[in-house]
Structure formats: structure tokens, C-alpha cells
PDB file of C-alpha atoms in Angstrom:
ATOM      1  CA  MET D1124     144.536  54.382 220.116  1.00 47.00           C
ATOM      2  CA  THR D1125     146.010  57.361 221.930  1.00 49.00           C
ATOM      3  CA  LEU D1126     144.286  60.757 222.298  1.00 51.00           C
ATOM      4  CA  TYR D1127     146.677  64.134 222.509  1.00 49.00           C
ATOM      5  CA  ARG D1128     145.679  67.341 223.536  1.00 53.00           C
ATOM      6  CA  PRO D1129     147.171  70.668 223.531  1.00 54.00           C
ATOM      7  CA  ALA D1130     148.936  72.140 226.320  1.00 54.00           C
ATOM      8  CA  LYS D1131     147.730  74.557 227.920  1.00 57.00           C
ATOM      9  CA  GLN D1132     147.779  78.415 227.056  1.00 58.00           C
ATOM     10  CA  THR D1133     148.507  80.443 230.263  1.00 61.00           C
ATOM     11  CA  ARG D1134     148.332  83.806 229.719  1.00 67.00           C
ATOM     12  CA  ALA D1135     150.940  86.329 231.417  1.00 73.00           C
ATOM     13  CA  ARG D1136     148.997  88.887 233.758  1.00 78.00           C
ATOM     14  CA  ILE D1137     149.763  92.357 233.050  1.00 74.00           C
ATOM     15  CA  ASP D1138     148.886  94.753 236.266  1.00 78.00           C
ATOM     16  CA  VAL D1139     148.027  98.437 234.922  1.00 69.00           C
ATOM     17  CA  PRO D1140     147.655 100.997 237.662  1.00 72.00           C
ATOM     18  CA  PRO D1141     144.487 103.060 237.215  1.00 70.00           C
ATOM     19  CA  LEU D1142     145.561 106.286 236.903  1.00 68.00           C
ATOM     20  CA  PRO D1143     149.273 107.182 235.242  1.00 70.00           C
ATOM     21  CA  ARG D1144     152.191 107.966 237.436  1.00 76.00           C
ATOM     22  CA  ASP D1145     151.562 111.739 238.967  1.00 79.00           C
ATOM     23  CA  PRO D1146     154.874 113.682 238.649  1.00 84.00           C
ATOM     24  CA  GLY D1147     153.085 116.506 240.465  1.00 86.00           C
ATOM     25  CA  PRO D1148     151.338 119.401 239.397  1.00 89.00           C
ATOM     26  CA  PRO D1149     151.624 120.663 236.120  1.00 92.00           C
ATOM     27  CA  ALA D1150     152.967 123.801 235.321  1.00 93.00           C
ATOM     28  CA  TRP D1151     150.973 125.365 232.706  1.00 96.00           C
ATOM     29  CA  ASN D1152     147.900 124.564 235.317  1.00 96.00           C
ATOM     30  CA  ALA D1153     149.378 126.206 237.824  1.00 95.00           C
ATOM     31  CA  LEU D1154     149.293 129.396 236.043  1.00 96.00           C
ATOM     32  CA  LEU D1155     145.734 129.819 236.100  1.00 97.00           C
ATOM     33  CA  PRO D1156     143.165 130.496 239.059  1.00 97.00           C
ATOM     34  CA  PRO D1157     141.674 127.242 240.701  1.00 95.00           C
ATOM     35  CA  PRO D1158     139.086 125.357 238.801  1.00 95.00           C
ATOM     36  CA  GLU D1159     135.464 125.366 240.079  1.00 94.00           C
ATOM     37  CA  PRO D1160     134.730 122.292 242.481  1.00 96.00           C
ATOM     38  CA  ALA D1161     134.650 119.388 239.967  1.00 96.00           C
ATOM     39  CA  ILE D1162     131.830 117.361 238.879  1.00 96.00           C
ATOM     40  CA  GLU D1163     132.544 113.657 239.682  1.00 97.00           C
ATOM     41  CA  LEU D1164     130.285 110.574 238.317  1.00 96.00           C
ATOM     42  CA  SER D1165     128.307 109.402 241.643  1.00 94.00           C
ATOM     43  CA  GLU D1166     125.293 107.253 240.663  1.00 95.00           C
ATOM     44  CA  ASN D1167     124.829 105.204 237.798  1.00 95.00           C
ATOM     45  CA  THR D1168     124.197 106.694 234.370  1.00 94.00           C
ATOM     46  CA  SER D1169     123.905 105.672 230.853  1.00 95.00           C
ATOM     47  CA  ALA D1170     124.817 107.637 227.699  1.00 96.00           C
ATOM     48  CA  ASP D1171     125.029 106.808 223.635  1.00 97.00           C
ATOM     49  CA  TRP D1172     128.990 107.180 223.949  1.00 98.00           C
ATOM     50  CA  LEU D1173     131.735 107.379 226.350  1.00 97.00           C
ATOM     51  CA  VAL D1174     134.706 109.252 225.883  1.00 98.00           C
ATOM     52  CA  VAL D1175     137.541 108.184 228.210  1.00 96.00           C
ATOM     53  CA  GLY D1176     139.866 110.711 229.234  1.00 95.00           C
ATOM     54  CA  ALA D1177     139.598 114.800 228.782  1.00 96.00           C
ATOM     55  CA  GLY D1178     142.886 115.370 227.129  1.00 95.00           C
ATOM     56  CA  PHE D1179     143.295 116.910 223.608  1.00 96.00           C
ATOM     57  CA  ALA D1180     141.987 113.639 221.848  1.00 96.00           C
ATOM     58  CA  GLY D1181     139.225 113.194 224.268  1.00 97.00           C
ATOM     59  CA  LEU D1182     137.732 116.782 223.821  1.00 98.00           C
ATOM     60  CA  ALA D1183     138.106 117.010 220.090  1.00 98.00           C
ATOM     61  CA  ALA D1184     136.603 113.112 220.321  1.00 98.00           C
ATOM     62  CA  ALA D1185     133.620 114.461 221.956  1.00 98.00           C
ATOM     63  CA  LYS D1186     133.098 117.917 220.266  1.00 98.00           C
ATOM     64  CA  ARG D1187     133.280 115.761 217.079  1.00 98.00           C
ATOM     65  CA  LEU D1188     130.511 113.168 218.183  1.00 98.00           C
ATOM     66  CA  SER D1189     127.892 116.274 219.761  1.00 97.00           C
ATOM     67  CA  GLN D1190     128.530 118.189 215.687  1.00 97.00           C
ATOM     68  CA  LEU D1191     127.890 114.349 213.912  1.00 97.00           C
ATOM     69  CA  ARG D1192     125.165 113.126 216.463  1.00 96.00           C
ATOM     70  CA  PRO D1193     123.631 116.129 217.710  1.00 95.00           C
ATOM     71  CA  GLU D1194     120.555 114.199 219.583  1.00 95.00           C
ATOM     72  CA  ASP D1195     123.316 111.792 221.057  1.00 97.00           C
ATOM     73  CA  ARG D1196     123.965 111.534 225.114  1.00 97.00           C
ATOM     74  CA  ILE D1197     127.826 111.694 225.423  1.00 98.00           C
ATOM     75  CA  VAL D1198     129.872 111.304 228.665  1.00 98.00           C
ATOM     76  CA  LEU D1199     133.006 112.449 228.984  1.00 98.00           C
ATOM     77  CA  LEU D1200     134.938 110.594 231.643  1.00 97.00           C
ATOM     78  CA  GLU D1201     138.482 112.447 233.629  1.00 96.00           C
ATOM     79  CA  GLY D1202     140.582 110.484 235.454  1.00 92.00           C
ATOM     80  CA  LYS D1203     141.506 113.399 237.233  1.00 93.00           C
ATOM     81  CA  ARG D1204     140.400 116.856 236.859  1.00 96.00           C
ATOM     82  CA  VAL D1205     140.748 118.252 233.712  1.00 97.00           C
ATOM     83  CA  ALA D1206     144.276 119.838 232.847  1.00 97.00           C
ATOM     84  CA  GLU D1207     146.258 117.700 235.364  1.00 94.00           C
ATOM     85  CA  GLY D1208     146.990 115.348 233.306  1.00 90.00           C
ATOM     86  CA  PRO D1209     148.797 114.711 230.161  1.00 89.00           C
ATOM     87  CA  GLY D1210     146.736 117.636 228.474  1.00 89.00           C
ATOM     88  CA  GLY D1211     147.869 119.879 230.586  1.00 90.00           C
ATOM     89  CA  ARG D1212     151.759 118.871 230.754  1.00 89.00           C
ATOM     90  CA  ASN D1213     152.976 119.174 226.778  1.00 89.00           C
ATOM     91  CA  SER D1214     155.115 121.699 225.581  1.00 91.00           C
ATOM     92  CA  GLY D1215     152.188 124.101 224.053  1.00 94.00           C
ATOM     93  CA  PHE D1216     152.185 123.738 220.387  1.00 94.00           C
ATOM     94  CA  MET D1217     151.265 122.347 216.978  1.00 96.00           C
ATOM     95  CA  ILE D1218     153.211 122.015 214.124  1.00 95.00           C
ATOM     96  CA  ASP D1219     151.823 121.890 210.951  1.00 96.00           C
ATOM     97  CA  LEU D1220     154.783 120.767 208.725  1.00 94.00           C
ATOM     98  CA  PRO D1221     156.922 117.167 209.272  1.00 88.00           C
ATOM     99  CA  HIS D1222     160.314 117.439 210.988  1.00 73.00           C
ATOM    100  CA  ASP D1223     161.863 114.213 210.688  1.00 68.00           C
ATOM    101  CA  LEU D1224     164.381 114.117 214.332  1.00 52.00           C
ATOM    102  CA  GLN D1225     166.431 111.294 212.733  1.00 54.00           C
ATOM    103  CA  SER D1226     167.507 113.137 209.547  1.00 60.00           C
ATOM    104  CA  GLU D1227     169.881 115.378 208.731  1.00 60.00           C
ATOM    105  CA  ASP D1228     167.656 118.536 207.679  1.00 56.00           C
ATOM    106  CA  TYR D1229     164.347 117.322 209.461  1.00 58.00           C
ATOM    107  CA  ALA D1230     163.029 116.638 205.906  1.00 62.00           C
ATOM    108  CA  GLY D1231     161.474 113.015 204.732  1.00 66.00           C
ATOM    109  CA  SER D1232     160.438 112.119 201.191  1.00 82.00           C
ATOM    110  CA  LEU D1233     157.790 114.984 199.348  1.00 87.00           C
ATOM    111  CA  GLU D1234     154.708 112.806 199.038  1.00 89.00           C
ATOM    112  CA  ALA D1235     154.990 111.583 202.474  1.00 89.00           C
ATOM    113  CA  ASP D1236     155.644 115.251 204.132  1.00 90.00           C
ATOM    114  CA  ARG D1237     152.748 116.439 201.871  1.00 92.00           C
ATOM    115  CA  LYS D1238     149.936 113.680 203.628  1.00 93.00           C
ATOM    116  CA  GLN D1239     151.327 114.458 207.018  1.00 93.00           C
ATOM    117  CA  THR D1240     151.177 118.320 206.254  1.00 95.00           C
ATOM    118  CA  TRP D1241     147.433 117.659 205.499  1.00 96.00           C
ATOM    119  CA  ALA D1242     146.896 115.587 208.148  1.00 96.00           C
ATOM    120  CA  ASN D1243     148.440 117.917 210.487  1.00 96.00           C
ATOM    121  CA  ARG D1244     146.696 120.789 208.984  1.00 98.00           C
ATOM    122  CA  LEU D1245     143.573 119.551 209.342  1.00 97.00           C
ATOM    123  CA  ALA D1246     144.076 118.375 212.957  1.00 97.00           C
ATOM    124  CA  ILE D1247     144.986 122.024 213.751  1.00 98.00           C
ATOM    125  CA  ASP D1248     141.773 123.368 211.781  1.00 98.00           C
ATOM    126  CA  PHE D1249     139.793 121.874 213.882  1.00 98.00           C
ATOM    127  CA  ALA D1250     141.644 122.522 216.980  1.00 98.00           C
ATOM    128  CA  ALA D1251     141.354 126.392 215.715  1.00 98.00           C
ATOM    129  CA  GLN D1252     137.247 125.762 214.707  1.00 98.00           C
ATOM    130  CA  MET D1253     136.830 124.339 218.589  1.00 98.00           C
ATOM    131  CA  ALA D1254     138.634 127.149 220.146  1.00 98.00           C
ATOM    132  CA  THR D1255     136.742 130.088 218.302  1.00 98.00           C
ATOM    133  CA  ASP D1256     133.453 127.837 219.396  1.00 97.00           C
ATOM    134  CA  ALA D1257     134.775 128.040 223.213  1.00 97.00           C
ATOM    135  CA  GLY D1258     135.322 131.955 222.860  1.00 98.00           C
ATOM    136  CA  LEU D1259     139.109 130.696 223.945  1.00 98.00           C
ATOM    137  CA  SER D1260     141.856 133.982 223.689  1.00 98.00           C
ATOM    138  CA  ARG D1261     145.076 134.206 221.712  1.00 97.00           C
ATOM    139  CA  GLU D1262     146.575 133.227 224.955  1.00 97.00           C
ATOM    140  CA  ALA D1263     144.678 129.634 224.954  1.00 98.00           C
ATOM    141  CA  PHE D1264     145.473 129.218 221.134  1.00 98.00           C
ATOM    142  CA  ASP D1265     147.277 131.629 218.681  1.00 98.00           C
ATOM    143  CA  ARG D1266     147.987 130.221 215.179  1.00 97.00           C
ATOM    144  CA  CYS D1267     151.007 132.898 214.892  1.00 97.00           C
ATOM    145  CA  GLY D1268     153.715 130.404 213.075  1.00 98.00           C
ATOM    146  CA  LYS D1269     157.511 129.614 215.276  1.00 97.00           C
ATOM    147  CA  ILE D1270     161.098 130.426 214.415  1.00 97.00           C
ATOM    148  CA  ASN D1271     163.491 127.574 214.683  1.00 96.00           C
ATOM    149  CA  GLY D1272     166.220 129.434 215.855  1.00 97.00           C
ATOM    150  CA  ALA D1273     169.784 128.195 215.229  1.00 97.00           C
ATOM    151  CA  ALA D1274     173.004 129.409 217.447  1.00 97.00           C
ATOM    152  CA  THR D1275     175.712 127.271 215.404  1.00 97.00           C
ATOM    153  CA  ASN D1276     176.984 126.985 211.855  1.00 96.00           C
ATOM    154  CA  LYS D1277     175.547 123.295 211.837  1.00 94.00           C
ATOM    155  CA  GLY D1278     172.161 124.825 213.139  1.00 94.00           C
ATOM    156  CA  HIS D1279     172.306 127.085 210.797  1.00 96.00           C
ATOM    157  CA  GLN D1280     172.941 124.729 208.093  1.00 95.00           C
ATOM    158  CA  HIS D1281     169.982 122.637 209.336  1.00 92.00           C
ATOM    159  CA  ASN D1282     167.832 126.068 208.959  1.00 94.00           C
ATOM    160  CA  LEU D1283     169.008 126.389 205.183  1.00 95.00           C
ATOM    161  CA  ASP D1284     168.662 122.301 204.149  1.00 92.00           C
ATOM    162  CA  TYR D1285     165.437 122.358 205.648  1.00 92.00           C
ATOM    163  CA  ALA D1286     164.498 125.888 203.677  1.00 95.00           C
ATOM    164  CA  ALA D1287     165.284 124.284 200.353  1.00 93.00           C
ATOM    165  CA  HIS D1288     162.907 121.378 201.214  1.00 92.00           C
ATOM    166  CA  LEU D1289     159.958 123.775 201.968  1.00 94.00           C
ATOM    167  CA  SER D1290     160.925 125.636 198.879  1.00 95.00           C
ATOM    168  CA  SER D1291     160.297 121.644 196.606  1.00 93.00           C
ATOM    169  CA  LEU D1292     156.869 121.287 198.862  1.00 93.00           C
ATOM    170  CA  GLY D1293     155.749 124.650 197.966  1.00 95.00           C
ATOM    171  CA  GLU D1294     155.384 125.898 201.568  1.00 96.00           C
ATOM    172  CA  PRO D1295     155.751 129.361 202.610  1.00 97.00           C
ATOM    173  CA  HIS D1296     158.759 130.203 204.668  1.00 98.00           C
ATOM    174  CA  GLU D1297     161.137 133.170 205.531  1.00 98.00           C
ATOM    175  CA  LEU D1298     165.140 133.293 206.221  1.00 98.00           C
ATOM    176  CA  LEU D1299     165.962 135.269 209.113  1.00 98.00           C
ATOM    177  CA  ASP D1300     169.609 136.659 209.550  1.00 97.00           C
ATOM    178  CA  ALA D1301     171.148 137.542 212.399  1.00 97.00           C
ATOM    179  CA  ASP D1302     170.264 140.952 212.366  1.00 98.00           C
ATOM    180  CA  ALA D1303     166.431 140.270 212.489  1.00 98.00           C
ATOM    181  CA  MET D1304     166.958 137.310 215.268  1.00 98.00           C
ATOM    182  CA  ARG D1305     168.330 140.194 217.375  1.00 98.00           C
ATOM    183  CA  ALA D1306     165.699 142.670 216.489  1.00 98.00           C
ATOM    184  CA  LYS D1307     163.086 140.303 217.232  1.00 96.00           C
ATOM    185  CA  THR D1308     164.466 138.415 220.220  1.00 96.00           C
ATOM    186  CA  GLY D1309     166.803 141.484 221.618  1.00 97.00           C
ATOM    187  CA  SER D1310     169.885 138.716 221.550  1.00 96.00           C
ATOM    188  CA  ASP D1311     172.752 138.229 219.668  1.00 96.00           C
ATOM    189  CA  TYR D1312     173.043 134.535 220.386  1.00 98.00           C
ATOM    190  CA  TYR D1313     171.409 133.432 217.410  1.00 98.00           C
ATOM    191  CA  THR D1314     172.879 133.421 213.567  1.00 96.00           C
ATOM    192  CA  SER D1315     169.916 132.887 212.112  1.00 97.00           C
ATOM    193  CA  GLY D1316     166.046 132.087 212.145  1.00 98.00           C
ATOM    194  CA  LEU D1317     163.591 129.657 210.006  1.00 98.00           C
ATOM    195  CA  PHE D1318     159.864 131.171 210.462  1.00 98.00           C
ATOM    196  CA  THR D1319     157.061 129.009 209.257  1.00 98.00           C
ATOM    197  CA  PRO D1320     153.903 130.579 209.841  1.00 98.00           C
ATOM    198  CA  GLY D1321     151.266 127.099 210.242  1.00 97.00           C
ATOM    199  CA  THR D1322     152.089 126.444 213.572  1.00 98.00           C
ATOM    200  CA  ALA D1323     149.758 126.834 216.128  1.00 98.00           C
ATOM    201  CA  MET D1324     150.936 128.375 220.189  1.00 98.00           C
ATOM    202  CA  LEU D1325     148.891 127.429 223.076  1.00 98.00           C
ATOM    203  CA  GLN D1326     149.040 127.682 226.699  1.00 98.00           C
ATOM    204  CA  PRO D1327     147.616 123.467 227.026  1.00 98.00           C
ATOM    205  CA  ALA D1328     145.955 124.051 230.287  1.00 98.00           C
ATOM    206  CA  MET D1329     143.639 126.745 229.313  1.00 98.00           C
ATOM    207  CA  TYR D1330     142.991 124.897 226.106  1.00 98.00           C
ATOM    208  CA  VAL D1331     141.565 121.574 227.219  1.00 98.00           C
ATOM    209  CA  ARG D1332     139.801 124.006 230.571  1.00 98.00           C
ATOM    210  CA  GLY D1333     138.494 125.995 228.407  1.00 98.00           C
ATOM    211  CA  LEU D1334     137.206 123.229 225.972  1.00 98.00           C
ATOM    212  CA  ALA D1335     135.901 121.195 228.384  1.00 98.00           C
ATOM    213  CA  GLN D1336     133.927 124.078 230.368  1.00 97.00           C
ATOM    214  CA  ALA D1337     132.184 124.799 226.775  1.00 97.00           C
ATOM    215  CA  LEU D1338     131.368 121.502 225.843  1.00 96.00           C
ATOM    216  CA  SER D1339     129.256 120.979 229.367  1.00 94.00           C
ATOM    217  CA  SER D1340     126.081 120.690 228.734  1.00 89.00           C
ATOM    218  CA  ASN D1341     122.936 118.560 228.684  1.00 85.00           C
ATOM    219  CA  ARG D1342     123.903 116.186 225.915  1.00 93.00           C
ATOM    220  CA  VAL D1343     128.032 116.430 226.826  1.00 96.00           C
ATOM    221  CA  ARG D1344     128.566 115.728 230.825  1.00 97.00           C
ATOM    222  CA  VAL D1345     132.142 115.910 231.598  1.00 97.00           C
ATOM    223  CA  TYR D1346     132.766 114.075 234.992  1.00 98.00           C
ATOM    224  CA  GLU D1347     135.981 114.452 236.607  1.00 97.00           C
ATOM    225  CA  ASN D1348     137.968 112.261 239.450  1.00 95.00           C
ATOM    226  CA  SER D1349     135.768 109.256 237.698  1.00 93.00           C
TER     227      SER D1349
END
């Protein structure tokens, strides 16, 4: 009788760098005064919850854990300084309405867009509450809405099509003509604009630095360069 053994399975090795590639100083963070010296993890410690990364998601997770488990000890580790990673490099806005950049008019299906809008607003509501709890200024977080400006006939048609989609969703919006855009911007460049009120504008480095400072306590420890 011959015994057959399966061939040994080998796994390809993937080398993962400990930190992402550093493209240089984040511009948002460079606008701010230098932070206080970092508190680094220099000895063994224990915690009920460990959150890795003090960006938007990590800070929100630590905040929510502190609400749900007020007696637990939470450790938040950031491999660099807070706001030196992606959290301090993003575009600086949170959009509530879905915008499918692959479609002709940014619109998707009505039901899918309603679900996405609900999820987006839930996240923005939580971000707004964190900003309020941390005492952040409107420079750091401001739910002021946004204007999608059009400078060509094609762009203007996109605004019209997306406005029609928003009407189908029952979402508030305002179409602005060239005169209204000139009054707002001081420029003759734009032919139209589409204002939607639910977008939040951020200074992301100020936002994440402020949240990290506000979260730091006996129960929530934030360690940088760790």
C-alpha cells in the first residue's frame, strides 16, 4: 500500500514596514504651534482596550469605548506624533451626501444613497459631538455645508442633474447662478454652484490634536511615537 502525503504548503512572506512612508511635514499640522512634548510608552503596561492609531477612526473608537465602558482602562497608541499621519493630511471635509464620482451625475440608486446618507450623518454627528465635548473652535470643525462650483457647461449640467437627484431624495439644496457665485467668491470664474448644507469643514490637524488632548485622562492614555 502506498501512502500519499500532501505537498507541503508554503506561504509567501510579506514584509510590512513598521510605519508608512513619510512624504514630508503635513501642511495642516505645520500651520499650528508646535505641540507639547510627546508622552511615549516606555514601560510595560496593561489595559482593557488597546486602540492602534490616533487618526479619525482611532480617536472615535477610543471616545466611544470611554462612553460604553466608563470603568475600563483604554490605551491609544500612535506610531508618530498625533496629526503627523493621515489624520493630519486629509482634505479637511466630511460630506454627508453620497457622490458617485464614476457616474455621469454623481448619483447612485435612491435606496442605496438614502442608506449611505444615514450612515454618513451618523458619523458626522458623532464627530461634531466629539468636537463639542473637546471644546474645539469652528476653525477645527464647522458644519457649514459646501458649494460645488461649475465653470463649464458640462459642470453646470452636473450640478443640475445632481440637484434633480437630491430632489428625488428629499434633500435640501440650493442652486446658485453666476451672479450669486460672483457675490460669494468675488470671481467671474463660476457659471453656477450647488449648495448643500450638511458637509462639515475641518482643520484636520487641529481636530485630531484637540481630540487627543481632550481624551487623555487617567482612564484613557494616549502614547505617541509608540
